[in-house]
mmCIF file of C-alpha atoms and ligand atoms in Angstrom:
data_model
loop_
_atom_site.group_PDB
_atom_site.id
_atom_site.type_symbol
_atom_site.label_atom_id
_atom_site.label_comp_id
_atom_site.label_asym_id
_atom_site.label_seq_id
_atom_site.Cartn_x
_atom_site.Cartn_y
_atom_site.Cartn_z
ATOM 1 C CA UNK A 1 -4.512 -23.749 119.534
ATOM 2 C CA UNK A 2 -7.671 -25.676 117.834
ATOM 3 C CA UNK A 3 -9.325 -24.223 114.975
ATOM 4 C CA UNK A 4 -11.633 -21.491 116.899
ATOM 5 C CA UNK A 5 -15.001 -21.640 115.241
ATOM 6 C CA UNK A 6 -16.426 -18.210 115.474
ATOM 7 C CA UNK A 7 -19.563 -18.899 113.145
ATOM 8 C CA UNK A 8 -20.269 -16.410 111.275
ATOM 9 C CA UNK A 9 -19.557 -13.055 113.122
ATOM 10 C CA UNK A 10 -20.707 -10.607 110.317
ATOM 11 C CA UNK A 11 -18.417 -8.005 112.508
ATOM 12 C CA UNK A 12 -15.017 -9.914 111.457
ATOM 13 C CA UNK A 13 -15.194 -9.799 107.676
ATOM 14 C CA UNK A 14 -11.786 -10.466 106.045
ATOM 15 C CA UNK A 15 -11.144 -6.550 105.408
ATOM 16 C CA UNK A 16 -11.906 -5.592 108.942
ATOM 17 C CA UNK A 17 -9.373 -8.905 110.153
ATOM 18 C CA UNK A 18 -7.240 -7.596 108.197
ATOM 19 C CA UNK A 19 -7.099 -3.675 108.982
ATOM 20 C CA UNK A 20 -7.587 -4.935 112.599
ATOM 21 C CA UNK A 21 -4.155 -7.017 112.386
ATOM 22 C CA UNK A 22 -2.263 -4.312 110.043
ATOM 23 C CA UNK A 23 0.652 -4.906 112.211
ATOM 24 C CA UNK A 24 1.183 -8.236 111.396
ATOM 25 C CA UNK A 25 2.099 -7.594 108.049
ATOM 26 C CA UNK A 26 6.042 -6.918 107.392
ATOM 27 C CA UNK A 27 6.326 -3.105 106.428
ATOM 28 C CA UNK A 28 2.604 -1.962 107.406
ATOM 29 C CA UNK A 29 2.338 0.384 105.031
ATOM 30 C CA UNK A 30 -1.356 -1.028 103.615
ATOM 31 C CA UNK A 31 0.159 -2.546 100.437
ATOM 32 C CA UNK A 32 0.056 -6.072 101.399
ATOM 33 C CA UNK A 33 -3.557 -5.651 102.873
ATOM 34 C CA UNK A 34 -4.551 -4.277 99.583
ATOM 35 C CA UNK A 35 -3.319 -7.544 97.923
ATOM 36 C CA UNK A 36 -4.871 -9.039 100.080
ATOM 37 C CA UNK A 37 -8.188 -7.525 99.462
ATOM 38 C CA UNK A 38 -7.062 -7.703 95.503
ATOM 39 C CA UNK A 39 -7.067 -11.491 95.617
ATOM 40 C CA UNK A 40 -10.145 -12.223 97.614
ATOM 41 C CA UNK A 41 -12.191 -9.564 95.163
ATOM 42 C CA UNK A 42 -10.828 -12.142 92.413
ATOM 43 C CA UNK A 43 -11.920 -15.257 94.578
ATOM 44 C CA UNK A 44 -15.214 -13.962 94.950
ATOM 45 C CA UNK A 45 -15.206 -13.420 90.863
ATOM 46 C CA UNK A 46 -14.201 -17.174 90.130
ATOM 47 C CA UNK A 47 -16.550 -18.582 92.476
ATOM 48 C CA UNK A 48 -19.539 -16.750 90.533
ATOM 49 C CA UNK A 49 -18.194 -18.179 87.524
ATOM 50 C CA UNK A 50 -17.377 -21.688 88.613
ATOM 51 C CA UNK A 51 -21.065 -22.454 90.466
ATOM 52 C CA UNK A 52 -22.280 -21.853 87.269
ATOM 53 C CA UNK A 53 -19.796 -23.194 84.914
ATOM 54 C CA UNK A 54 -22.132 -25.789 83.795
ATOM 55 C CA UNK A 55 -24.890 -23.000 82.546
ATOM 56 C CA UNK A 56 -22.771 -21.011 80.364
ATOM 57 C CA UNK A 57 -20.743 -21.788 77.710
ATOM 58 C CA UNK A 58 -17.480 -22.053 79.924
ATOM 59 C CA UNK A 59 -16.889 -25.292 81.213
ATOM 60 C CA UNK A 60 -15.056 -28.109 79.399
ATOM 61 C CA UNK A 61 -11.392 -27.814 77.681
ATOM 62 C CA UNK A 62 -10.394 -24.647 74.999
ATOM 63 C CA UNK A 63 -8.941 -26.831 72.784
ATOM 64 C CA UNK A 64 -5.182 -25.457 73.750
ATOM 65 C CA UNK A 65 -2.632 -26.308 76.318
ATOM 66 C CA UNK A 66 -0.880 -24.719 78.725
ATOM 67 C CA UNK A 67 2.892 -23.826 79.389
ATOM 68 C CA UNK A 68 3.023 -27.179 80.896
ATOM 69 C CA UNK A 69 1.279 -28.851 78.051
ATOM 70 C CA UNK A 70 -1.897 -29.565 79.624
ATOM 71 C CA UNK A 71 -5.107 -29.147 78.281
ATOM 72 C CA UNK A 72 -6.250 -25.620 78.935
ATOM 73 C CA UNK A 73 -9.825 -25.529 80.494
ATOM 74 C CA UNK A 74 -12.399 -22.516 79.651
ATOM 75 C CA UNK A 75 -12.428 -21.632 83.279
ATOM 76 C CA UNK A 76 -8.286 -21.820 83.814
ATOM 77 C CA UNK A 77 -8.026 -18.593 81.136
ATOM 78 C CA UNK A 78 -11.139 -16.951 82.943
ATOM 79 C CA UNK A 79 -9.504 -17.158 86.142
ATOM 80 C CA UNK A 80 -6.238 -16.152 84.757
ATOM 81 C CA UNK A 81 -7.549 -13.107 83.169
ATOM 82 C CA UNK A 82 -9.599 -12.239 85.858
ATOM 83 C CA UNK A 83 -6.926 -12.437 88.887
ATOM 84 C CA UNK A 84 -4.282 -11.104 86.080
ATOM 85 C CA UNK A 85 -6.614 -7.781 86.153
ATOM 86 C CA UNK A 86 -7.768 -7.448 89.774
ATOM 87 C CA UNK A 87 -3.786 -7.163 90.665
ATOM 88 C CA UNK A 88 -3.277 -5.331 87.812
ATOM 89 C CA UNK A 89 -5.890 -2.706 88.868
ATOM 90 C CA UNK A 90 -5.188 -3.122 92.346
ATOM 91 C CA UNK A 91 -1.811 -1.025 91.859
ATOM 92 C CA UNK A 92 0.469 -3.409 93.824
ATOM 93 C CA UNK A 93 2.022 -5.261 92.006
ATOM 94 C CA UNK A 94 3.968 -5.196 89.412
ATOM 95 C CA UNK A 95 4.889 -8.892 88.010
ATOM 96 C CA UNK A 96 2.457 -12.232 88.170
ATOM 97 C CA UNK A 97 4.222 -15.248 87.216
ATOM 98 C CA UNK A 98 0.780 -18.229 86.321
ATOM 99 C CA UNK A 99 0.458 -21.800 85.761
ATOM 100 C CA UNK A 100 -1.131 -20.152 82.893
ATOM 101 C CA UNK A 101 2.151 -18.264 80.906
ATOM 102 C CA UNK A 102 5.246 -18.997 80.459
ATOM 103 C CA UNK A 103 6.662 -15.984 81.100
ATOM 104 C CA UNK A 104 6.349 -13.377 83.757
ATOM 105 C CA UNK A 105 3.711 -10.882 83.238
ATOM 106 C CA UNK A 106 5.141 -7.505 84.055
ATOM 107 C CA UNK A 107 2.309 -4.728 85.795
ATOM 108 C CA UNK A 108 3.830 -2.024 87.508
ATOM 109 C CA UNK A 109 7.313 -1.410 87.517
ATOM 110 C CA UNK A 110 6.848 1.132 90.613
ATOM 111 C CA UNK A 111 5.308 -1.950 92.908
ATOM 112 C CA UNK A 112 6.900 -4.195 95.511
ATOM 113 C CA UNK A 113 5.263 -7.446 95.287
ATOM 114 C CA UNK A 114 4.984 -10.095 93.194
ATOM 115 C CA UNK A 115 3.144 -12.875 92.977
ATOM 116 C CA UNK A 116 2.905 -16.657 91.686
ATOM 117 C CA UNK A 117 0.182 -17.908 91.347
ATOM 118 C CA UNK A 118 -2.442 -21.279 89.954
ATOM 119 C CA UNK A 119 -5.364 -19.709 89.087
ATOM 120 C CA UNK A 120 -7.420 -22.618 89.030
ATOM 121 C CA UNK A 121 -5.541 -26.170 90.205
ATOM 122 C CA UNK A 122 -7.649 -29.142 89.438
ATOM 123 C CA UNK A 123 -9.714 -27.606 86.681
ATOM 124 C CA UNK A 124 -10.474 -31.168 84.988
ATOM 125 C CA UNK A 125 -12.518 -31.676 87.911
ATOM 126 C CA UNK A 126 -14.956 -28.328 87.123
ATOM 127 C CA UNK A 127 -17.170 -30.340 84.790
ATOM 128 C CA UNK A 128 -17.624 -33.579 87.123
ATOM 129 C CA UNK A 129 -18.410 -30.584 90.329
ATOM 130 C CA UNK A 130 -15.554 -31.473 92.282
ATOM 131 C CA UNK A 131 -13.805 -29.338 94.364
ATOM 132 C CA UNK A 132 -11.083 -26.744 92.930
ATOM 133 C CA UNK A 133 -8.740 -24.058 93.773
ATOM 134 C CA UNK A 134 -6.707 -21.116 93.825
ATOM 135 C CA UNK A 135 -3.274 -20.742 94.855
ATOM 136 C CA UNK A 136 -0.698 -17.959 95.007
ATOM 137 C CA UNK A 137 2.287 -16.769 96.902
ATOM 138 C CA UNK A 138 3.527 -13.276 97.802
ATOM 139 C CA UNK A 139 7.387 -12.117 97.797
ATOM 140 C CA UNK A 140 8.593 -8.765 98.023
ATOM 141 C CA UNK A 141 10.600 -7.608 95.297
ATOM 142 C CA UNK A 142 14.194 -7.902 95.171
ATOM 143 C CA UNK A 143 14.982 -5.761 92.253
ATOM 144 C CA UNK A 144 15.213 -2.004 92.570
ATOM 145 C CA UNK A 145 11.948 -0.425 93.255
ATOM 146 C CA UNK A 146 10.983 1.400 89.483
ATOM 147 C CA UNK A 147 12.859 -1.006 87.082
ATOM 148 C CA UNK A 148 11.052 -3.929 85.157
ATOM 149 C CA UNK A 149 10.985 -6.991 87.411
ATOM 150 C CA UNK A 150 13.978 -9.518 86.736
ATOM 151 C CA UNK A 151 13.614 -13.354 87.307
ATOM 152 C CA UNK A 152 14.868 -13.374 90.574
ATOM 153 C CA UNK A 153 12.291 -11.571 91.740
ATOM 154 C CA UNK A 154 10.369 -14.660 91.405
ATOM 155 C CA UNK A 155 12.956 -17.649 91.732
ATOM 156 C CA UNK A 156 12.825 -16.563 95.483
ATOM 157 C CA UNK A 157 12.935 -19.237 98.433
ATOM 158 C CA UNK A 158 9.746 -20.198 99.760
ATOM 159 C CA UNK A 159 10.550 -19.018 103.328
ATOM 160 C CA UNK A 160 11.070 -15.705 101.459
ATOM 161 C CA UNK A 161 7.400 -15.621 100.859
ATOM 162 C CA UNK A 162 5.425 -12.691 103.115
ATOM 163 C CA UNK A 163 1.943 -14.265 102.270
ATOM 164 C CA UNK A 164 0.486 -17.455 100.920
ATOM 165 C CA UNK A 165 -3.073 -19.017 100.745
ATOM 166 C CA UNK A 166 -5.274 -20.854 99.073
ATOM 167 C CA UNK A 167 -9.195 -20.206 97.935
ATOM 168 C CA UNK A 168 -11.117 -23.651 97.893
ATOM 169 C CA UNK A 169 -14.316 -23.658 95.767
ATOM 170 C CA UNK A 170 -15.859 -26.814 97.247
ATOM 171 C CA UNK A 171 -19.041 -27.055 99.268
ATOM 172 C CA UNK A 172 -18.181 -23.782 100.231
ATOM 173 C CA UNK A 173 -15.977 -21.185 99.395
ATOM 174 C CA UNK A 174 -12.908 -20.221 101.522
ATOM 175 C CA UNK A 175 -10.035 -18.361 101.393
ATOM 176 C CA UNK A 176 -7.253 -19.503 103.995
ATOM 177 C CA UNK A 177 -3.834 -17.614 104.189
ATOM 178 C CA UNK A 178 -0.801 -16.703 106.247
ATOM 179 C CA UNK A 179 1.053 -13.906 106.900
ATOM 180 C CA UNK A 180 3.692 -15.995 108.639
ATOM 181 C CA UNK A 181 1.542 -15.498 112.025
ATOM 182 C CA UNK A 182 -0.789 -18.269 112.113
ATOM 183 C CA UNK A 183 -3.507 -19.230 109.254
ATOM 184 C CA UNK A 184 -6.570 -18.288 109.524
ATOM 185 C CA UNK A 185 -10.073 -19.242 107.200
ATOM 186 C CA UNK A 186 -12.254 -17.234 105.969
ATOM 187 C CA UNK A 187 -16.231 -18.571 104.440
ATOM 188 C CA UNK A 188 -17.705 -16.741 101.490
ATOM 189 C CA UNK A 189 -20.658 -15.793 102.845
ATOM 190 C CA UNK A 190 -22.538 -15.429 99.725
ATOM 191 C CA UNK A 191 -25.843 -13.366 100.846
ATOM 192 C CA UNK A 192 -23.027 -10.561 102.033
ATOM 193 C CA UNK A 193 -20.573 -11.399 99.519
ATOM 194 C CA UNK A 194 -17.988 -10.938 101.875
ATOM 195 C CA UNK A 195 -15.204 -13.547 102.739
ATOM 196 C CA UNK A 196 -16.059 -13.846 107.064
ATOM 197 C CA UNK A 197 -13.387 -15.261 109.616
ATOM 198 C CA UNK A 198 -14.528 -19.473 110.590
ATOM 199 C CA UNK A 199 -11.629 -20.401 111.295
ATOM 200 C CA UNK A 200 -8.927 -18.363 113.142
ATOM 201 C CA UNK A 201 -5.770 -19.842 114.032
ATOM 202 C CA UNK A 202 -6.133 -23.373 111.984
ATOM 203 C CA UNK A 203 -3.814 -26.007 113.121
ATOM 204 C CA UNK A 204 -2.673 -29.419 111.165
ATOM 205 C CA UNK A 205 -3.039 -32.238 114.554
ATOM 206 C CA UNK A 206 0.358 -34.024 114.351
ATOM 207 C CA UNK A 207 -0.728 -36.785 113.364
ATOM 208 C CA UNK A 208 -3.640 -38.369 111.398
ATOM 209 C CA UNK A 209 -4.677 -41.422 109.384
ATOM 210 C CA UNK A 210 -5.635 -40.125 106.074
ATOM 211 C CA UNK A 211 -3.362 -40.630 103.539
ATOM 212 C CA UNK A 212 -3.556 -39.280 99.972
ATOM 213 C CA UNK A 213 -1.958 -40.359 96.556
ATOM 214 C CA UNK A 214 -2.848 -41.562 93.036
ATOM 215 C CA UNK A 215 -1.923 -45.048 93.657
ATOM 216 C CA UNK A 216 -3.029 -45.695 90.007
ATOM 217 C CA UNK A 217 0.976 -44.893 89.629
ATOM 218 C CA UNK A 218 1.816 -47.831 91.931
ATOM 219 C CA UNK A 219 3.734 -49.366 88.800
ATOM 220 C CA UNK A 220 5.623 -45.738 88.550
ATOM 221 C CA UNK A 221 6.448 -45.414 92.276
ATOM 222 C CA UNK A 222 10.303 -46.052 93.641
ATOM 223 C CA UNK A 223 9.975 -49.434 95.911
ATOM 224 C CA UNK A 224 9.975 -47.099 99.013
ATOM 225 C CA UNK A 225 6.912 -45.919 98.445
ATOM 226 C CA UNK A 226 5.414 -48.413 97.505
ATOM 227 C CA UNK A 227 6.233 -50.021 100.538
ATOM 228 C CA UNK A 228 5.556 -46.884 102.617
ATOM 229 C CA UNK A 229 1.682 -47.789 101.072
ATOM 230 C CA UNK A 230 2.120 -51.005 101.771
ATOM 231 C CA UNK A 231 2.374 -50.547 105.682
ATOM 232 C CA UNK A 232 -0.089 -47.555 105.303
ATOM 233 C CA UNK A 233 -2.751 -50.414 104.163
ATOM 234 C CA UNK A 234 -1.276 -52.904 107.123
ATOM 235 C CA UNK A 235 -1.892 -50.127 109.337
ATOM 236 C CA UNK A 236 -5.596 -49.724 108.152
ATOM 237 C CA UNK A 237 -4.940 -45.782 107.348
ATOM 238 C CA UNK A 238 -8.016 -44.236 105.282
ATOM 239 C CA UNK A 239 -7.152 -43.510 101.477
ATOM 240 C CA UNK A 240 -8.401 -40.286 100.213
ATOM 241 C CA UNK A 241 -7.559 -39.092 96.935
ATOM 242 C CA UNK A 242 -9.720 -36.446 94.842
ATOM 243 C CA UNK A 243 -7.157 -35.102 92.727
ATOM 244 C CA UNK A 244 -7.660 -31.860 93.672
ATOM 245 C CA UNK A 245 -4.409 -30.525 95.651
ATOM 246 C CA UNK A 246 -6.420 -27.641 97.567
ATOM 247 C CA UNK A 247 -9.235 -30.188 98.360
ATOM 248 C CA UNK A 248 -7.210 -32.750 99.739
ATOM 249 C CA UNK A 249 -4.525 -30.421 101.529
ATOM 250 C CA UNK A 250 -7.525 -28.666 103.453
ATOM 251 C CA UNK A 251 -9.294 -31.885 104.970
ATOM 252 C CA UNK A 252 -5.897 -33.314 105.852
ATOM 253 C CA UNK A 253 -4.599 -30.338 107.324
ATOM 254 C CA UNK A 254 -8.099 -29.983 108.772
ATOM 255 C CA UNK A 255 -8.385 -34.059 109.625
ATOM 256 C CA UNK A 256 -4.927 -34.706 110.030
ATOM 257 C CA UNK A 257 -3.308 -36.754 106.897
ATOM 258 C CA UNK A 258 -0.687 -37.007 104.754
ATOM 259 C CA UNK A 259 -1.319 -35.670 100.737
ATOM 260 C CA UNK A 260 1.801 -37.213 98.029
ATOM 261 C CA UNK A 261 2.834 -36.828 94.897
ATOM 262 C CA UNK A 262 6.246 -38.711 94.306
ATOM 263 C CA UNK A 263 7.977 -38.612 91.301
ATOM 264 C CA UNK A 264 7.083 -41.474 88.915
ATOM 265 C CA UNK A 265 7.985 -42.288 85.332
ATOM 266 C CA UNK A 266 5.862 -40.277 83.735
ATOM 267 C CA UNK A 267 6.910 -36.869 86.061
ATOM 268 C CA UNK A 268 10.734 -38.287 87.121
ATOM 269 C CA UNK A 269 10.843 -34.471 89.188
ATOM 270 C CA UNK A 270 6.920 -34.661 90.255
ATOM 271 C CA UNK A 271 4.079 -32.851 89.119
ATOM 272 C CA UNK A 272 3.518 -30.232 90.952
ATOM 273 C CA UNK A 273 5.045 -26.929 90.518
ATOM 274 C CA UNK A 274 7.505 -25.133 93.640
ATOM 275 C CA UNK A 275 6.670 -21.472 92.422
ATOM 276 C CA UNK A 276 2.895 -21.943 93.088
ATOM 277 C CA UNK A 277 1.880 -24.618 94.263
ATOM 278 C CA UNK A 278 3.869 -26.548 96.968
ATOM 279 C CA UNK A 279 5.988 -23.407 98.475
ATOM 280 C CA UNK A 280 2.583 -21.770 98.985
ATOM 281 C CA UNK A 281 0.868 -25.201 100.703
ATOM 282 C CA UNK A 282 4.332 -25.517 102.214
ATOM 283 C CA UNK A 283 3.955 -21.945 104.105
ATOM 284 C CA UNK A 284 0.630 -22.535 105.414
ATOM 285 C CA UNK A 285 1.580 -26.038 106.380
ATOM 286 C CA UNK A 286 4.407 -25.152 108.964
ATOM 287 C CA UNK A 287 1.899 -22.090 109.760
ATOM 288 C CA UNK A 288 -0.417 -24.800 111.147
ATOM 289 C CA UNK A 289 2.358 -26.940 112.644
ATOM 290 C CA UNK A 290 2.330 -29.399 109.734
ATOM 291 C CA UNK A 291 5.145 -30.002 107.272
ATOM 292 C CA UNK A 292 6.376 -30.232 103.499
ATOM 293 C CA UNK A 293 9.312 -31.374 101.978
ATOM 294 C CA UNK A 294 10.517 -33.487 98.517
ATOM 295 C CA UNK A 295 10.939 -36.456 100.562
ATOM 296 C CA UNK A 296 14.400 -35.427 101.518
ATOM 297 C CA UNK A 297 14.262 -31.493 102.258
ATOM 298 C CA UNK A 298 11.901 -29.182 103.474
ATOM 299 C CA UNK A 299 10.117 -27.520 100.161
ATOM 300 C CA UNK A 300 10.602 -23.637 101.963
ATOM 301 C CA UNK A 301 14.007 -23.885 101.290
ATOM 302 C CA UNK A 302 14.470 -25.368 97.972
ATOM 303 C CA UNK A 303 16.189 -22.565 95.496
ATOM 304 C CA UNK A 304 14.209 -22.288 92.753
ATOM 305 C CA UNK A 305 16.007 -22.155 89.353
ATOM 306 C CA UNK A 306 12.938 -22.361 86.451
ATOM 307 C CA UNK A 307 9.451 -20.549 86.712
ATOM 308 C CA UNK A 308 7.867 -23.961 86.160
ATOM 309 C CA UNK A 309 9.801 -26.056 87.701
ATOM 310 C CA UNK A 310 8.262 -29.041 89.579
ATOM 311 C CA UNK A 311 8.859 -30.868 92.599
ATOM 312 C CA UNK A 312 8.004 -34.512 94.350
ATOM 313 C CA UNK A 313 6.171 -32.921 97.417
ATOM 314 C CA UNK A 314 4.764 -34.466 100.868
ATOM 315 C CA UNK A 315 2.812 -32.484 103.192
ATOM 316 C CA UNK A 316 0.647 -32.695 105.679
ATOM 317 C CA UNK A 317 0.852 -33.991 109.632
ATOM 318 C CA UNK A 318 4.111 -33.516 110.969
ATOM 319 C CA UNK A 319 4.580 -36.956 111.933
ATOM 320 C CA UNK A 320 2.764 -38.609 108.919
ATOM 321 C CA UNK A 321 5.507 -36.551 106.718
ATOM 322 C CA UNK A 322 8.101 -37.528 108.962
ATOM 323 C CA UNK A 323 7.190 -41.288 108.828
ATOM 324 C CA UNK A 324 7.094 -41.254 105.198
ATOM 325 C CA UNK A 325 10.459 -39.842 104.343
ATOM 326 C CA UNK A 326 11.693 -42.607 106.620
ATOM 327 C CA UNK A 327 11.129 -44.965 103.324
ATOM 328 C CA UNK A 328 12.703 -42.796 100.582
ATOM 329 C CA UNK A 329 16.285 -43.916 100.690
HETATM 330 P P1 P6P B 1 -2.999 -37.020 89.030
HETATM 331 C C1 P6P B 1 -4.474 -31.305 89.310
HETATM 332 O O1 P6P B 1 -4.091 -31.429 87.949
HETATM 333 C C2 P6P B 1 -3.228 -31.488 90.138
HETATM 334 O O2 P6P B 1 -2.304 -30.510 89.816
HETATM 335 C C3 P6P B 1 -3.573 -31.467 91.616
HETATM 336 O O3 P6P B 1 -4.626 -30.619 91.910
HETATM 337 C C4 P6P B 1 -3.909 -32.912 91.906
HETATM 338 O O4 P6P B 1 -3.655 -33.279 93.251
HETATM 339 C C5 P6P B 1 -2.985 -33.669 90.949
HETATM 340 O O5 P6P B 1 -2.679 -32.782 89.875
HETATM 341 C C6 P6P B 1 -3.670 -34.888 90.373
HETATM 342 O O6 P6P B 1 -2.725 -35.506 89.530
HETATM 343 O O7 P6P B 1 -1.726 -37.407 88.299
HETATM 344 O O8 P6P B 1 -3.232 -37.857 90.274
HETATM 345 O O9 P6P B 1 -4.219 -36.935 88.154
#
């Protein structure tokens, strides 16, 4: 089905979509709604805060790095903090494991879900105004309901996952998420302050001709794919990198395209991570009829075995994906 553009229908805010398809959600019991609602309340939060990161004495780095040893930006730790407490106070919960800590944050031991989660991905780009974004996965528990949650809890499968999404802060602000029954967009709009269905049932067309990679690694790349980008060029395919993964999954998936990130020298397992990054894109790719895998498997059913761990990932039109694993020996 093509993306359905219902303008703005003030009726269908994301709470009412979401009370309206209750049943979707595995174990209606309201839980997952509330999550739900927890995260977008957060999304809204971040969005005031990043349109006016340039005013107030929040944009630029905080002089420390992250888990990953990257340089921790004002805004990362704000959006941390701030999603870290909406969940917390949202009572459902009860562990968060962040680009942002190493280890997993425990909330309430009496809660089913968990969730992973990059507060802000791309958050060199804030002071330049480029696009950025949230990211997060949901898995129920596996532990016993009441105990503290134990690392498997987390280092769950990605088709494990009961809800993923993604909230782009670009030239508007959207959250887009499955619950494993389509994917469906929803624009902030900002005189309501309410996130409003634009795009129900989003699809990724099969195939595209957008194609999106740092080739600034070209020197880094195996030979197949370099000569994957080779052909790409021969074919006269459309390169489109901002180096923002939520920015350049949505147009692709929205375009058609293919986004990349092989490993290279410098990351010899890739760069991005599996908890909560790809597995989350991954979910809402095959959602739209797209696909993700490492070049050699799909990315849903990689078993994780680290928090952090990292992955080469490819997503994006079905075909386009397809076509490029076709040059990775
Ligand atoms: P590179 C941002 O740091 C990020 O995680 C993604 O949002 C983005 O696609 C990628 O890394 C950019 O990495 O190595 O091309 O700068």
């Amino acid at each position: 089905m093509d993306n359905i553009n219902l303008g703005v229908p003030i009726g269908t805010t994301l709470d009412r979509f979401i009370k309206e398809n209750q049943d979707e959600f595995p174990y209606a019991t309201g839980e997952l709604s509330q999550l739900l609602r927890d995260i977008a309340l957060a999304g809204k939060i971040i969005n005031r805060e990043v349109n006016k990161s340039g005013l107030l004495d929040i944009a630029g780095s905080y002089g420390q790095q992250n888990v990953q040893g990257e340089e921790q930006q004002k805004l990362d730790l704000i959006a941390n903090i701030r999603f870290i407490r909406a969940l917390k106070n949202g009572g459902q919960v009860c562990g968060i494991i962040s680009e942002e800590d190493e280890e997993i944050i425990h909330l309430n031991q009496n809660c089913r879900y968990v969730v992973a989660i990059d507060p802000l991905d791309g958050s060199s780009n804030i002071d330049v105004n480029v696009s950025i974004g949230t990211i997060f996965s949901i898995y129920r528990r596996i532990s016993p309901l009441g105990g503290p949650v134990q690392a498997a809890d987390v280092l769950q499968k990605g088709t494990e996952q009961v809800a993923a999404g993604y909230i782009l802060y670009g030239s508007s602000t959207m959250m887009v998420y499955t619950t494993g029954h389509g994917v469906h967009g929803f624009t902030l709009e900002p005189s309501l302050g309410e996130f409003v269905l634009s795009h129900a049932l989003m699809t990724c067309p099969e195939e595209g001709t957008i194609y999106s990679i740092n080739e600034g690694s070209w020197h880094e790349f195996e030979p197949g794919i370099r000569n994957y980008l080779s052909d790409c060029k021969k074919d006269k395919l459309t390169a489109r990198y901002i180096g923002s993964l939520v920015a350049d999954y949505h147009r692709n998936m929205l375009k058609g395209g293919i986004y990349l990130y092989p490993k290279t020298i410098k990351n010899p397992h890739g760069k991005l991570r599996l908890l909560y990054e790809c597995n989350a894109l991954a979910f809402i790719a095959e959602q739209a009829g797209g696909m993700a895998t490492d070049g050699h498997q799909r990315i849903l059913e990689i078993q994780p075995h680290a928090f952090h761990q990292r992955s080469p990932f490819f997503i994006g039109s079905k075909k386009m994906v397809k076509n490029a694993m076709n040059y990775l020996i």
